[in-house]
XYZ file of C-alpha atoms in Angstrom:
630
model
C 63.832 -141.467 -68.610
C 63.351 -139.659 -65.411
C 62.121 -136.088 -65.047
C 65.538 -134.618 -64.283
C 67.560 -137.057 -67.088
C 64.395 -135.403 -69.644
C 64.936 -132.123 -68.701
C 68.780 -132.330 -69.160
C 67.786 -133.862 -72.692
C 65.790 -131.217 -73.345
C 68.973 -128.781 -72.794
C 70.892 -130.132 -74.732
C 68.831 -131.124 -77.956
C 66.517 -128.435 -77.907
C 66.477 -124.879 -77.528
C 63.531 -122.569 -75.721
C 65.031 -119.110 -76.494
C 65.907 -118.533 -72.659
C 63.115 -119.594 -71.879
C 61.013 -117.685 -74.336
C 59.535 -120.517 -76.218
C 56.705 -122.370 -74.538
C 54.632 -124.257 -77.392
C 52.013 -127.202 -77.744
C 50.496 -129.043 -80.680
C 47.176 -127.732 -81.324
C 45.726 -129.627 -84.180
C 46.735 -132.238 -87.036
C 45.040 -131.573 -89.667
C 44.992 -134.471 -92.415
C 45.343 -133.568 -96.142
C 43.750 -135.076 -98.877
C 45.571 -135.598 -102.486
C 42.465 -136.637 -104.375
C 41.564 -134.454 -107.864
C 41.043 -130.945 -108.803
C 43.749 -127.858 -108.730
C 44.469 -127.892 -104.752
C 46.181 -131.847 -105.496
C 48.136 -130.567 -108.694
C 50.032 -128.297 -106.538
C 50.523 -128.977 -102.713
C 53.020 -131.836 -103.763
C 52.478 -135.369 -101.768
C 55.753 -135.410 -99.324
C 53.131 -135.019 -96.487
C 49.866 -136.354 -95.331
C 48.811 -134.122 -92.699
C 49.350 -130.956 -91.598
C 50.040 -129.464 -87.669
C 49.207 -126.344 -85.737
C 51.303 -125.030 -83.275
C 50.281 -122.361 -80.765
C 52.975 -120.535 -78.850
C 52.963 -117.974 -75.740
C 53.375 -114.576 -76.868
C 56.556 -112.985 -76.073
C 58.036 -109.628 -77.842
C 61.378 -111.157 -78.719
C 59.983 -114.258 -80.558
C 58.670 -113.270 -83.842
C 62.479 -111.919 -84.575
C 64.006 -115.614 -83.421
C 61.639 -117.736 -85.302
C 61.774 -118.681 -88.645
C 60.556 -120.966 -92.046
C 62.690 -123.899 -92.057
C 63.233 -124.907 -88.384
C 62.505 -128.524 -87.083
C 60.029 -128.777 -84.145
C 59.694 -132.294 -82.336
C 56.591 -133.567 -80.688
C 56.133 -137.014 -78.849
C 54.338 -139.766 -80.691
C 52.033 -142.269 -80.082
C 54.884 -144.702 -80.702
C 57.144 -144.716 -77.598
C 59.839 -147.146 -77.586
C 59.305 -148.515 -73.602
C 62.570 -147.817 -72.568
C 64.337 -144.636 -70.930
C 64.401 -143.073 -74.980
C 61.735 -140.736 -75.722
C 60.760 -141.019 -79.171
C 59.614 -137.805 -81.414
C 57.679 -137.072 -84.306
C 59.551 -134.494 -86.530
C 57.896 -131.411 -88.403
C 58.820 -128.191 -90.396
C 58.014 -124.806 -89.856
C 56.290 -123.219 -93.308
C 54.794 -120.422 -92.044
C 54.559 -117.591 -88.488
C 52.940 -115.390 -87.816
C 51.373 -113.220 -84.361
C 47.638 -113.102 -83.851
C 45.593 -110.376 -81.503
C 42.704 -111.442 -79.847
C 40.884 -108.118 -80.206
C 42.199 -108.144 -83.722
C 41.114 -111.351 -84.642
C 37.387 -110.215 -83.117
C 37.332 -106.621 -84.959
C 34.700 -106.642 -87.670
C 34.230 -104.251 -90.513
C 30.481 -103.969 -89.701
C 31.761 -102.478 -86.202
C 31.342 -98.811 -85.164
C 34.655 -96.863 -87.108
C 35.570 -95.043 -84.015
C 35.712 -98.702 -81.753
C 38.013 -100.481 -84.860
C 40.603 -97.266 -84.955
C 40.877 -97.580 -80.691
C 41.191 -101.125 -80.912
C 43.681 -101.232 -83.904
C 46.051 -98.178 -82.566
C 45.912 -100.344 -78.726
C 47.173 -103.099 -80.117
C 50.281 -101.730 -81.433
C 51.133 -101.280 -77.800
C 50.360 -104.491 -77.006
C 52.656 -106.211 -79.231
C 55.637 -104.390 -77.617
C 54.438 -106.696 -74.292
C 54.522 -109.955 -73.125
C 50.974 -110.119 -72.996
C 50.204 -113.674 -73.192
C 45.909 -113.108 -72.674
C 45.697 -111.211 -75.927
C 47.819 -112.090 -78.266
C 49.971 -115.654 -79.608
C 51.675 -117.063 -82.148
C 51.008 -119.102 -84.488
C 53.250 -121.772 -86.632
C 52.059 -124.050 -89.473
C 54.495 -127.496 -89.771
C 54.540 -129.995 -92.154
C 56.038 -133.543 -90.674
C 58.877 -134.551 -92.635
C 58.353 -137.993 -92.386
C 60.910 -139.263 -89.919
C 60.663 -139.534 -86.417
C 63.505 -138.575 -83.729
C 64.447 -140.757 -81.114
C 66.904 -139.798 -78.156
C 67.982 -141.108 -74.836
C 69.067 -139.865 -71.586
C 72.876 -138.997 -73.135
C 71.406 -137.198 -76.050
C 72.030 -139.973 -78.397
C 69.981 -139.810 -81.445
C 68.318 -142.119 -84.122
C 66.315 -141.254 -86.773
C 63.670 -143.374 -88.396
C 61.988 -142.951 -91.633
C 58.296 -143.143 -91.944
C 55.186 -140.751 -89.864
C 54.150 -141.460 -86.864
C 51.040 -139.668 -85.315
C 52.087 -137.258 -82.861
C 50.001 -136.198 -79.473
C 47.978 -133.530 -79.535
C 48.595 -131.212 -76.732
C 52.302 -132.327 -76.109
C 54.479 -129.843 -75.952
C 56.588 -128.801 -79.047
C 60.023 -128.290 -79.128
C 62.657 -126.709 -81.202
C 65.941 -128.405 -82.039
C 68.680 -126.398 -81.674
C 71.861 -125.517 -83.660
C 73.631 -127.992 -82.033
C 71.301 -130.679 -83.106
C 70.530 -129.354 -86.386
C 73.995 -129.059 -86.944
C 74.608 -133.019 -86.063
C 71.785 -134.208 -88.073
C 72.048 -132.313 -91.479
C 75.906 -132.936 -91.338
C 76.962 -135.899 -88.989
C 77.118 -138.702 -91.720
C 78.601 -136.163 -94.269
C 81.326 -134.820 -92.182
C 82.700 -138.382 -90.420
C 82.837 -139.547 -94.084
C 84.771 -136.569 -95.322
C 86.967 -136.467 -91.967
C 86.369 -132.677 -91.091
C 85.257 -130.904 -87.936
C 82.165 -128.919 -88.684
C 82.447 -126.449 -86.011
C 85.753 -125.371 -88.014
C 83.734 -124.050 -90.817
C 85.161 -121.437 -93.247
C 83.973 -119.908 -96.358
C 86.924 -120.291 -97.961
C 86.448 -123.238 -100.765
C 90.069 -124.634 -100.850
C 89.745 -125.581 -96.843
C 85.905 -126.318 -96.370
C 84.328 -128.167 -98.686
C 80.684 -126.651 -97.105
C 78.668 -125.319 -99.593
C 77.166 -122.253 -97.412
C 75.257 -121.678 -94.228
C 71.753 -123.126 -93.100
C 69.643 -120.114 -92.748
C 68.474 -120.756 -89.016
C 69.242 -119.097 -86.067
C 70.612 -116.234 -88.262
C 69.349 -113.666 -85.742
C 71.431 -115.541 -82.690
C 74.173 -115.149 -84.943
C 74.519 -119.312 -85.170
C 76.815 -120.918 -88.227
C 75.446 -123.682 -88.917
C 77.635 -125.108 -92.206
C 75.757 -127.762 -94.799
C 77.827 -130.416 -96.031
C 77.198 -133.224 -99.042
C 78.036 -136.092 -100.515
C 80.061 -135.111 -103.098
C 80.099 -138.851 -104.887
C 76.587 -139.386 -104.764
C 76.107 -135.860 -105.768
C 77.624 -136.232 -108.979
C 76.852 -139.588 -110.145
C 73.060 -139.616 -108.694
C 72.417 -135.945 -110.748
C 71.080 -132.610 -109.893
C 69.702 -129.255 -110.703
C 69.660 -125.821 -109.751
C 66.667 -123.658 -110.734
C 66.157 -120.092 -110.286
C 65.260 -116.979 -112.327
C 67.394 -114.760 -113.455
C 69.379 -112.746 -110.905
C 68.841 -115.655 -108.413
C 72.197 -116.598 -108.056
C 71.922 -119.631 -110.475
C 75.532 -119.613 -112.042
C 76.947 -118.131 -109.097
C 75.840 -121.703 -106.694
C 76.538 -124.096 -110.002
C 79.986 -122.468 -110.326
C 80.580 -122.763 -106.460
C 79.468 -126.602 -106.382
C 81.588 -127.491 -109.101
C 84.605 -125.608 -107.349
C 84.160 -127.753 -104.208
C 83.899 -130.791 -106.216
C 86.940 -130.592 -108.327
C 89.047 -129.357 -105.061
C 87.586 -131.714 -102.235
C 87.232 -135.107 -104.396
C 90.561 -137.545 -105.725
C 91.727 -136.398 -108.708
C 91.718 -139.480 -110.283
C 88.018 -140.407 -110.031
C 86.077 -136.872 -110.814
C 86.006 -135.215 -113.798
C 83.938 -132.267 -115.043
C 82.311 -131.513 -118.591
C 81.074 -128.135 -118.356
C 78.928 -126.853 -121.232
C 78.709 -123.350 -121.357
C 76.601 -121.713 -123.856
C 76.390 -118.183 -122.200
C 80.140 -117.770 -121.596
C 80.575 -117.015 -118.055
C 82.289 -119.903 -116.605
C 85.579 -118.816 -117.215
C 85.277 -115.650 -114.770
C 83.391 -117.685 -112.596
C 85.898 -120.792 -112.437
C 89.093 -118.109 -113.274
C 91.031 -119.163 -109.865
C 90.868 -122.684 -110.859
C 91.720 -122.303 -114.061
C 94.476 -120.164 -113.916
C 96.070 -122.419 -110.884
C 99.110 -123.601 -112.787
C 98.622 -127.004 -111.089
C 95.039 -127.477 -111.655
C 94.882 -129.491 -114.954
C 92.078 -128.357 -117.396
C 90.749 -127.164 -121.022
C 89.044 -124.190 -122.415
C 87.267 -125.446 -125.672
C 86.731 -121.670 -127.360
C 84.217 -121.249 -130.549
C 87.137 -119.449 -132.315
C 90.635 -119.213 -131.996
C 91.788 -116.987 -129.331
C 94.881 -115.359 -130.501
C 95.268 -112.315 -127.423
C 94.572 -111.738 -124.392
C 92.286 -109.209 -125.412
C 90.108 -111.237 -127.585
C 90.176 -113.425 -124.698
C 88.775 -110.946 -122.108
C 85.843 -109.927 -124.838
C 84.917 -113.662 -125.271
C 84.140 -114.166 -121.678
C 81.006 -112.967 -119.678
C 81.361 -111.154 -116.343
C 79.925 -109.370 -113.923
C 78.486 -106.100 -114.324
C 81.308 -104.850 -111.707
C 84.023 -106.530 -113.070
C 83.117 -105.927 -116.640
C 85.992 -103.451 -116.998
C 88.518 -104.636 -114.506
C 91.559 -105.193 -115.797
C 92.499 -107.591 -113.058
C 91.173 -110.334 -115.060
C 93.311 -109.907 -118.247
C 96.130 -111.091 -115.950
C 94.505 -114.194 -114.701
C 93.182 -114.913 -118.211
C 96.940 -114.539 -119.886
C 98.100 -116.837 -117.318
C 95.697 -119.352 -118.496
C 96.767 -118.690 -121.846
C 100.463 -118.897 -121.075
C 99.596 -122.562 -119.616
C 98.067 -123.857 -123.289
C 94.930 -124.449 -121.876
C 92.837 -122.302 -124.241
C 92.272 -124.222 -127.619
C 88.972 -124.161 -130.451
C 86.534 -126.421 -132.108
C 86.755 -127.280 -135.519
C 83.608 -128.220 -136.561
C 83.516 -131.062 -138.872
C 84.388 -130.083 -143.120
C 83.472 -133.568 -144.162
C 80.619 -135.631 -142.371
C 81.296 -139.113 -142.501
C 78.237 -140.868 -141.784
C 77.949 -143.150 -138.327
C 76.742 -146.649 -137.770
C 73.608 -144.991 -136.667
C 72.748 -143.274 -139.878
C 73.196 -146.943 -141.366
C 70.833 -148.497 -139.546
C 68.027 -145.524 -140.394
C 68.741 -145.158 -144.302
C 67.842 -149.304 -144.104
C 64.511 -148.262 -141.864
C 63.565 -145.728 -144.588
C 64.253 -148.274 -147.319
C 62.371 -150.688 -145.774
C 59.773 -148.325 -145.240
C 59.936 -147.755 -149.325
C 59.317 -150.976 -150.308
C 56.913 -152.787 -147.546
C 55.145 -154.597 -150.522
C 58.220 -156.074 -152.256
C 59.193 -158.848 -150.177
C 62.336 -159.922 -152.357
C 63.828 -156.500 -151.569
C 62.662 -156.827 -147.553
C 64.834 -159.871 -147.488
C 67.481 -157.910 -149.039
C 67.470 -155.289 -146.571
C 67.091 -157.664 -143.841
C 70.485 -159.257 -144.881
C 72.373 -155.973 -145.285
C 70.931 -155.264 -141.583
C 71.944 -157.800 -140.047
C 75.504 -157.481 -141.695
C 75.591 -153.886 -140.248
C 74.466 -155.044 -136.851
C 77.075 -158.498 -137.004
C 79.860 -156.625 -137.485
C 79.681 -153.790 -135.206
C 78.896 -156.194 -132.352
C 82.327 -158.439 -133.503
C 84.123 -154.913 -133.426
C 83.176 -153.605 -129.906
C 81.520 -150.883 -131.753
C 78.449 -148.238 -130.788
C 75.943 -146.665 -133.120
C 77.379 -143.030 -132.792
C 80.934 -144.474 -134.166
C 81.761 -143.028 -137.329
C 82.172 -145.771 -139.810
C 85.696 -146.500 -141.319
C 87.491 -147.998 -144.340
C 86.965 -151.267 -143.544
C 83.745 -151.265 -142.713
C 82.580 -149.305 -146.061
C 85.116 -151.863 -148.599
C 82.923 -154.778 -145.877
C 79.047 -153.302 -146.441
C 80.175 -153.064 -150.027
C 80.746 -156.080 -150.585
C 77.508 -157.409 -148.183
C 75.138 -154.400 -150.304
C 76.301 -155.608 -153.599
C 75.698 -159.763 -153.198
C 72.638 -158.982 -151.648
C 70.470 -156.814 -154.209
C 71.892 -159.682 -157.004
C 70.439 -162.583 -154.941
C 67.400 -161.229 -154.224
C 67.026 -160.095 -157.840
C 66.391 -156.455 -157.245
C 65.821 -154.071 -159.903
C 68.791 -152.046 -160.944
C 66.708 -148.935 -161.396
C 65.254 -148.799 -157.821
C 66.567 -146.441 -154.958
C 67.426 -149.330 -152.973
C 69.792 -150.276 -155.848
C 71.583 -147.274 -156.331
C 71.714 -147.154 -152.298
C 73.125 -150.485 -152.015
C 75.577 -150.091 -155.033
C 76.858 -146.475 -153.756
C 78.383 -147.395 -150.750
C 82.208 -146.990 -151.836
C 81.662 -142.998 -152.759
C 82.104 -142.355 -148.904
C 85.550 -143.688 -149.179
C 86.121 -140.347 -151.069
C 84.816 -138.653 -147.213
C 86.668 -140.585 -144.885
C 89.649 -139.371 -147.234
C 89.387 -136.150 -147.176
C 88.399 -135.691 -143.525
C 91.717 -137.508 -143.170
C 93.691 -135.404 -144.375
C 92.041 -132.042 -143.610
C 92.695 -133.559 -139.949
C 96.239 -133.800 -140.374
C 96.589 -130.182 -142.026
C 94.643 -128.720 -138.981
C 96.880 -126.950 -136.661
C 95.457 -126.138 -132.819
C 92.091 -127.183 -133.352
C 89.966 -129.938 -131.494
C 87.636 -131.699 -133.307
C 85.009 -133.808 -131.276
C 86.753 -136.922 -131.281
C 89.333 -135.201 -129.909
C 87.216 -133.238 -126.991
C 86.524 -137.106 -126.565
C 89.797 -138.242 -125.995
C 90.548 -135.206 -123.887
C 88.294 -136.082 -121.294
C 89.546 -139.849 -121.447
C 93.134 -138.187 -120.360
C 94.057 -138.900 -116.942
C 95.450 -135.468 -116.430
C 92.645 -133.262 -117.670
C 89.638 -132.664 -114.840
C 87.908 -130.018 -115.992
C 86.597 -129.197 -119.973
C 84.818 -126.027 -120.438
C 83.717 -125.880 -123.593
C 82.952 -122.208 -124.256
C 80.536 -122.069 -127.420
C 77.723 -119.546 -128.074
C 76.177 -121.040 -130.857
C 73.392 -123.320 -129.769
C 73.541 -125.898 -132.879
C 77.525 -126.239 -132.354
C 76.798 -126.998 -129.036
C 74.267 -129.275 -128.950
C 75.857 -130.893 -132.045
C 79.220 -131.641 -129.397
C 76.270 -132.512 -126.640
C 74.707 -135.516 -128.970
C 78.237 -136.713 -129.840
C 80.142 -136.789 -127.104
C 77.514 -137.646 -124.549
C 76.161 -140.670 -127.287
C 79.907 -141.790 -127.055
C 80.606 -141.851 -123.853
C 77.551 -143.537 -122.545
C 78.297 -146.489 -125.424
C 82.094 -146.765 -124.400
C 81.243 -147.441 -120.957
C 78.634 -149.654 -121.850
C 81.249 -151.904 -123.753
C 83.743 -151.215 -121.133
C 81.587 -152.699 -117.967
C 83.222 -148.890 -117.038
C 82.527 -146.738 -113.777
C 85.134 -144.206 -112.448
C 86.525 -141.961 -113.298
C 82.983 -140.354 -112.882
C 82.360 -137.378 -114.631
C 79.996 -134.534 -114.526
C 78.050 -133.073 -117.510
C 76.930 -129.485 -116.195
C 74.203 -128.520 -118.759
C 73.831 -124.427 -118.008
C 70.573 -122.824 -119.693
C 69.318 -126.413 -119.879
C 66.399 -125.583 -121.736
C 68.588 -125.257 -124.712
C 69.700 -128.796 -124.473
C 66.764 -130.911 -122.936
C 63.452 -128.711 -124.171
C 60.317 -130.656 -123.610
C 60.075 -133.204 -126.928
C 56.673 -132.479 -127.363
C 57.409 -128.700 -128.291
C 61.018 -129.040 -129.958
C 62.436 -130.669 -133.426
C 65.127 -131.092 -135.341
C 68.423 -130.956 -133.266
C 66.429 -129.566 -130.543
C 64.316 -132.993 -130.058
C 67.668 -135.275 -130.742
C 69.613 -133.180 -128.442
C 66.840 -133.587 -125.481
C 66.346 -137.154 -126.474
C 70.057 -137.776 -126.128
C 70.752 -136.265 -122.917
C 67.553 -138.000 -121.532
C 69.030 -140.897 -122.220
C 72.196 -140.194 -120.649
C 70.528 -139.330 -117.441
C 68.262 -142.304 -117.159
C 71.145 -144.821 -118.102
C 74.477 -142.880 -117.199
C 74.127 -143.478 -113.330
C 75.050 -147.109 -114.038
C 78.420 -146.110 -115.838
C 79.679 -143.276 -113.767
C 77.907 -140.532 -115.638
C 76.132 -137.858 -113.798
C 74.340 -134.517 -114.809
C 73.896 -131.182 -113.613
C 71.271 -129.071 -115.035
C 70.812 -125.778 -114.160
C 67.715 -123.346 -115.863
C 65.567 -120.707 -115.001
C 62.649 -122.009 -116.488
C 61.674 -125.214 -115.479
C 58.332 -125.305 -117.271
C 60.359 -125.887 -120.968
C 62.317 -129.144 -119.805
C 61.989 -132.632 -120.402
C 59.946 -133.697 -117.863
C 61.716 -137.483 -118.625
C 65.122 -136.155 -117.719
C 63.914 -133.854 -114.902
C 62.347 -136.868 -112.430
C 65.880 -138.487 -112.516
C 67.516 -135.995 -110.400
C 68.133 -136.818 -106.971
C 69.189 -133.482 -106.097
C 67.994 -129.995 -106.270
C 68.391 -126.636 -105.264
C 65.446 -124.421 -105.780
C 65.758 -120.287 -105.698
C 63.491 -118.031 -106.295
C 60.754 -119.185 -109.237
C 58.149 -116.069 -109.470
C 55.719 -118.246 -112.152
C 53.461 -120.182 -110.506
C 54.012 -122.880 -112.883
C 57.203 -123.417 -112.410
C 56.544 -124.070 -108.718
C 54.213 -126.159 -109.618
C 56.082 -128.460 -111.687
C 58.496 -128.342 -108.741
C 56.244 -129.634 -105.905
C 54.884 -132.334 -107.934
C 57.844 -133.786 -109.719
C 60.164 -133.902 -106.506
C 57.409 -134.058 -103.848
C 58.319 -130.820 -102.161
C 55.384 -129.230 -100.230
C 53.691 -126.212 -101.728
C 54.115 -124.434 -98.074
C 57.614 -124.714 -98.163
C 58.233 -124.031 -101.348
C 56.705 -120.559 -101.065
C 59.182 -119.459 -98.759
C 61.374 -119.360 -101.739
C 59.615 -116.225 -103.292
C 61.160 -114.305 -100.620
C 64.829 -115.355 -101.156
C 67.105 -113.113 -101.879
C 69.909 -113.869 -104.535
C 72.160 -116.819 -102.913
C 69.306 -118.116 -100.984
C 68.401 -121.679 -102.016
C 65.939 -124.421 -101.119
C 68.081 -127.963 -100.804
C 67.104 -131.356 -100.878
C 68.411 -134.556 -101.698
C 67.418 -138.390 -101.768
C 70.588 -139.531 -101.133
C 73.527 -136.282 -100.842
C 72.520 -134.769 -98.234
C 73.157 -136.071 -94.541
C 69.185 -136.314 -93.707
C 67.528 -137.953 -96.853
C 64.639 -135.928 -98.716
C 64.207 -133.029 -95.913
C 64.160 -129.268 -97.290
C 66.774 -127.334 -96.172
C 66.803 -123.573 -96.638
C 70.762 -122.508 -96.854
C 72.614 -119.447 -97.892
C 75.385 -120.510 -100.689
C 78.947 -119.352 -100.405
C 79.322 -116.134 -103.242
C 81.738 -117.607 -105.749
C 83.016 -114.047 -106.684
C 84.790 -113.912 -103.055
C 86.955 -116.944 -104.472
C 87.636 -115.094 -107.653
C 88.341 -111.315 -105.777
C 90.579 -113.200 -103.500
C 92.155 -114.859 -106.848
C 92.566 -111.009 -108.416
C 93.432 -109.230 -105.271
C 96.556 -112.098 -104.714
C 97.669 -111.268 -108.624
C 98.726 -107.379 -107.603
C 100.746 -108.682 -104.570
C-alpha cells in the first residue's frame, strides 16, 4: 500500500476530527496479574497497558471519549499492500499543562495563583508547547487488518504494537461495520435505517460515541445466541435495570419466529405488566398473566401491578389492562392443597433410611432392593425425579416395599418397617388432589403453568407473584421439569427464556442461604450449567451482584453492566467476566439507561466492551397509551 492508497484508507476507516486529532503511542506498559489486592480487581482481559499522547487542540477534549477504538500498527505486518493494526480502548482523558504539571506546593503563593489563573487562558488555545492530552487504552485483544479498498479482517489474539506510530481513531463508519456487520447481514436489515421504534428495529439502543458529532451509531445482537447462551443485567437501583430487561425481551419476542422463542418471565416485584403492557394487550400477541390471586376487576388489576412514579395514577393504563383482561389472558396460581410426594423425595426418604441403619446389613440389602425398584421403573417409564408419583407406581413400590422387609427379615417394629409397609396411605393424596383439581374453576396449578408453556400458541408467561416462597416453589418445579423433559426428549427448540428479576431471591450464594433459598439456587444453577444443551437459556437481572451464586453467574455469556456504586460488586464483575477495572469505572458515571455490553458470542465483535445507551421502554408503552385515546 502506497502513500496515496494509505492515506485514502485512512479517510475512510478513520477519523482525525478535521484534522484535529494528531496522536502517537507513547508507552506500553505491561501489567502483571500475580497476588495481592491490585490482581483481585483489574480483571485479566489485558496484559499491557498503552499511553497515548495527543496535540492539544481546544475542540478535542469535547469530541473524545471512554469507549472509542484507537488502532496502531504492529510488529506483525502481513507483506502485502494490507496494513495490519493492533486494536485498543480508550478508559480514560484527560488535558495536562506543562506549567501545571511543574507547579509545586513548596513554590512562592503569589507565582502558583499567576501560573494557575494563566493557564485558564491557555486552554481556550491551540497551544500545542504547553499543554496535551493524554489517553490511557487497554488493547482488546484483536488486531485490525485493512487493505487499499477498506476491506477489513479482524483477528483474535495481541500483537505488540510500535511505539511511536501514530494512533488512529476509527470512525462511525467503521465502528458501525464492526460492532454490527455480522449481526445485521444475518438479520437482513440496513443499519443506517435505524429507528427507536421496537416493532421495526430490532437495535437495542445507541453506542455512546461520537455523541457530540451527533453520530447514530445503532448496536445490534444475536438474538438466538442471546437467549440460549444466557445473560444478565446488573445495576443498582434507579439504573435502568427493568427498564433494559423489559426492552430486550420486547425485541426478542417481536424480531425472532414465533415458533422457536418463548419467554418465562418471573416477576416477583410486579412491574412487568406496565412494562410489557403494549405486548400484552396486542390482541394478536399470544401470552399469560399468572396472578397470585384472582383478579376479578379492572381495578384490582391496576393495584396489583407496579408502575412508574408518573404513571402511578394514569388512568390510561386501566384501558390497556381491561383489554388484556377482555382477551382471558389474566388467570391465578393455585398452590398445591395436597402434596403428593415426587420420585425425588423417594429416593431421599431411602438415603435417610439407609443412613438409620448403616450397621444392619440385612436391612441395607433391603433398602438397596426397594432402590433399585424405584430407580428400574422410572427409567422403563421415561420418567424424571421431580415427577410426582402416581397410582401405579404407589400399588408397584407397595408391592416391591412389602416382599422386601419379609425377605430380608426386618423387624416389624423398626422405622424402616412402618416406612416400607405405609406406602398405600398416599393413595388417599393422589385422591384427593384429584378431585380438588377437577372442582377448581380458573386456577393454574404448576403442572398446568407447565403445560402452558409446552402450548404452541402461548410465547410469553408472566407469572406475577409477590410472595418469594410461592415463587421459588414454581421456580424449582417447573425449571426441574423442564430441564428433565428435554433431557428424555433429545429436545432443543422451541427455546425458551427464564428471566429471573431480583435474582438474588432465586440464586443467593449457597454458602449463605437454606431451606428453599439453597434448593431454589441449587436448582436454577443447574439449569444454567446444563439447559444450554436443551434449548434453555436464562436471564438474570439484580442489583447486587455480591449475593449470587457465583456457580450460576460464570455461565453467562452476556452482560450488561450499569452503574454498581460498591466496590465489591465491581469487583466481582472484573474478575468473573474478565472486564478491565479501567473500563469498568466508566460505569460510575452512567446515567440511568447507560450500560456497559459485552458478549462472548451475541454481539457482532466477540468479548469487546461496548458502552451503549438502551432504548427507554416507557416510549413503547406512552406510544401504546397515547394510540388507546385516538
Amino acid at each position: 500500500m502506497n502513500k496515496q492508497e494509505e492515506k485514502t484508507v485512512n479517510n475512510r476507516c478513520f477519523t482525525d476530527f478535521d484534522g484535529k486529532f494528531r496522536a502517537r503511542l507513547a508507552t506500553v506498559i505491561p501489567r502483571y496479574f500475580g497476588s495481592g489486592d491490585e490482581a483481585k480487581v483489574t480483571g485479566t482481559s489485558a496484559r499491557y497497558q498503552c499511553r497515548v499522547k495527543i496535540e492539544y487542540q481546544k475542540d478535542l477534549m469535547g469530541l473524545l471519549e471512554e469507549g472509542m477504538l484507537l488502532a496502531v500498527k504492529n510488529f506483525k505486518q502481513t507483506g502485502d499492500s494490507a496494513k495490519r493494526y493492533t486494536l485498543m480502548e480508550i478508559s480514560r482523558v484527560w488535558p495536562e499543562h506543562f506549567g501545571l504539571r511543574g507547579l509545586s506546593d513548596h513554590g512562592y503563593y503569589p507565582m502558583q495563583f499567576e501560573i494557575i489563573e494563566q493557564s485558564e487562558e491557555d486552554w481556550q488555545t491551540d497551544d500545542t508547547s504547553t499543554m496535551m492530552i493524554q489517553i490511557n487504552a487497554i488493547p482488546i485483544n484483536y488486531d485490525l487488518i485493512l487493505n487499499s479498498n477498506c476491506e477489513f479482517e479482524f483477528l483474535k489474539g495481541f500483537s505488540y504494537p510500535i511505539v511511536g506510530s501514530p494512533a488512529y481513531l476509527l470512525n462511525g463508519e467503521m465502528i458501525n461495520r464492526m460492532y454490527n456487520k455480522r449481526i445485521t447481514d444475518q438479520l437482513g436489515i440496513d443499519a443506517s435505517r435505524t429507528m427507536e421504534d421496537a416493532r421495526a428495529d430490532p437495535r437495542l439502543g445507541l453506542v455512546k460515541m461520537f455523541q457530540a458529532k451527533k453520530t447514530a451509531i445503532p448496536i445490534y445482537v444475536d438474538f438466538e445466541k442471546l437467549v440460549r447462551y444466557h445473560f444478565g443485567v446488573f445495576a443498582f437501583t434507579g439504573g435502568g435495570k427493568s427498564n433494559l430487561t423489559s426492552n430486550v425481551l420486547r425485541r426478542i419476542l417481536l424480531h425472532t419466529d414465533k415458533d422457536n422463542t418463548k419467554v418465562i418471565l418471573f416477576d416477583i416485584s410486579c412491574e412487568y405488566v406496565f412494562l410489557l403492557l403494549d405486548l400484552l394487550a396486542d390482541p394478536a400477541f399470544p401470552a399469560k398473566i399468572i396472578s397470585e390471586h384472582r383478579i376479578d376487576s379492572v381495578e384490582q388489576f391496576f393495584n396489583s401491578v407496579v408502575k412508574p412514579r408518573e404513571y402511578e395514577a394514569d388512568e390510561r393504563i386501566k384501558a390497556g389492562l381491561q383489554r388484556i383482561m377482555d382477551q382471558g389472558k389474566v388467570v391465578y396460581y393455585t398452590k398445591p392443597k395436597h402434596k403428593v410426594p415426587k420420585y425425588s423425595q423417594f429416593l431421599d426418604e431411602l438415603a435417610t433410611q439407609r443412613k438409620d441403619n448403616v450397621g444392619k446389613p440385612h436391612y441395607m440389602n433391603a433398602i438397596d432392593k426397594i432402590h433399585d425398584a424405584v430407580l428400574e421403573y422410572m427409567e422403563e417409564n421415561g420418567l424424571s425425579e421431580g415427577k410426582e408419583v402416581d397410582e401405579a407406581f404407589v400399588e408397584f413400590i407397595d408391592h416391591v416395599a412389602v416382599e422386601a422387609v419379609e425377605q430380608f427379615k426386618v423387624h416389624d417394629k423398626s422405622g424402616l418397617y412402618a416406612w416400607a409397609t405405609t406406602r398405600t396411605t398416599i393413595l388417599e393424596v393422589i385422591k384427593g388432589k384429584r378431585e380438588k383439581e377437577k372442582a377448581e374453576t380458573g386456577g393454574l396449578t404448576a403442572e398446568k403453568i407447565r403445560e402452558l408453556v409446552d402450548d404452541k400458541t402461548t410465547r410469553l408467561v408472566c407469572i406475577s407473584i409477590s410472595d418469594p416462597f410461592t415463587i421459588k416453589e414454581l421456580v424449582i418445579n417447573l425449571t426441574q421439569e423442564l430441564l428433565s423433559r428435554r433431557k428424555r426428549k433429545f429436545q432443543v427448540k422451541p427455546y425458551i427464556l427464564l428471566v429471573f428479576d431480583e435474582a438474588q431471591e432465586f440464586i443467593p450464594a449457597t454458602g449463605e442461604s437454606s431451606g428453599i433459598d439453597r434448593k431454589c439456587s441449587k436448582q436454577v444453577e443447574i439449569m444454567v450449567r446444563q439447559g444450554r444443551k436443551y434449548g434453555l437459556g436464562a436471564c438474570i437481572a439484580t442489583q447486587r451482584i455480591a449475593y449470587l451464586n457465583t456457580n450460576a453467574l460464570q455461565q453467562l455469556h452476556t452482560y450488561f453492566v450499569g452503574t454498581l456504586p460498591r466496590p465489591y460488586d465491581r469487583a466481582l464483575i472484573s474478575d468473573t467476566f474478565m472486564i478491565d477495572k479501567g473500563i469498568l469505572e466508566k460505569t460510575l458515571e452512567f446515567a440511568p439507561g447507560e450500560w456497559l455490553l459485552s458478549s462472548y458470542i451475541a454481539t457482532g465483535i466477540e468479548n469487546v466492551p461496548i458502552f451503549i445507551k438502551a432504548d427507554n421502554a416507557e416510549k413503547e408503552v406512552e406510544k401504546y397509551l397515547t394510540g388507546l385515546n385516538r
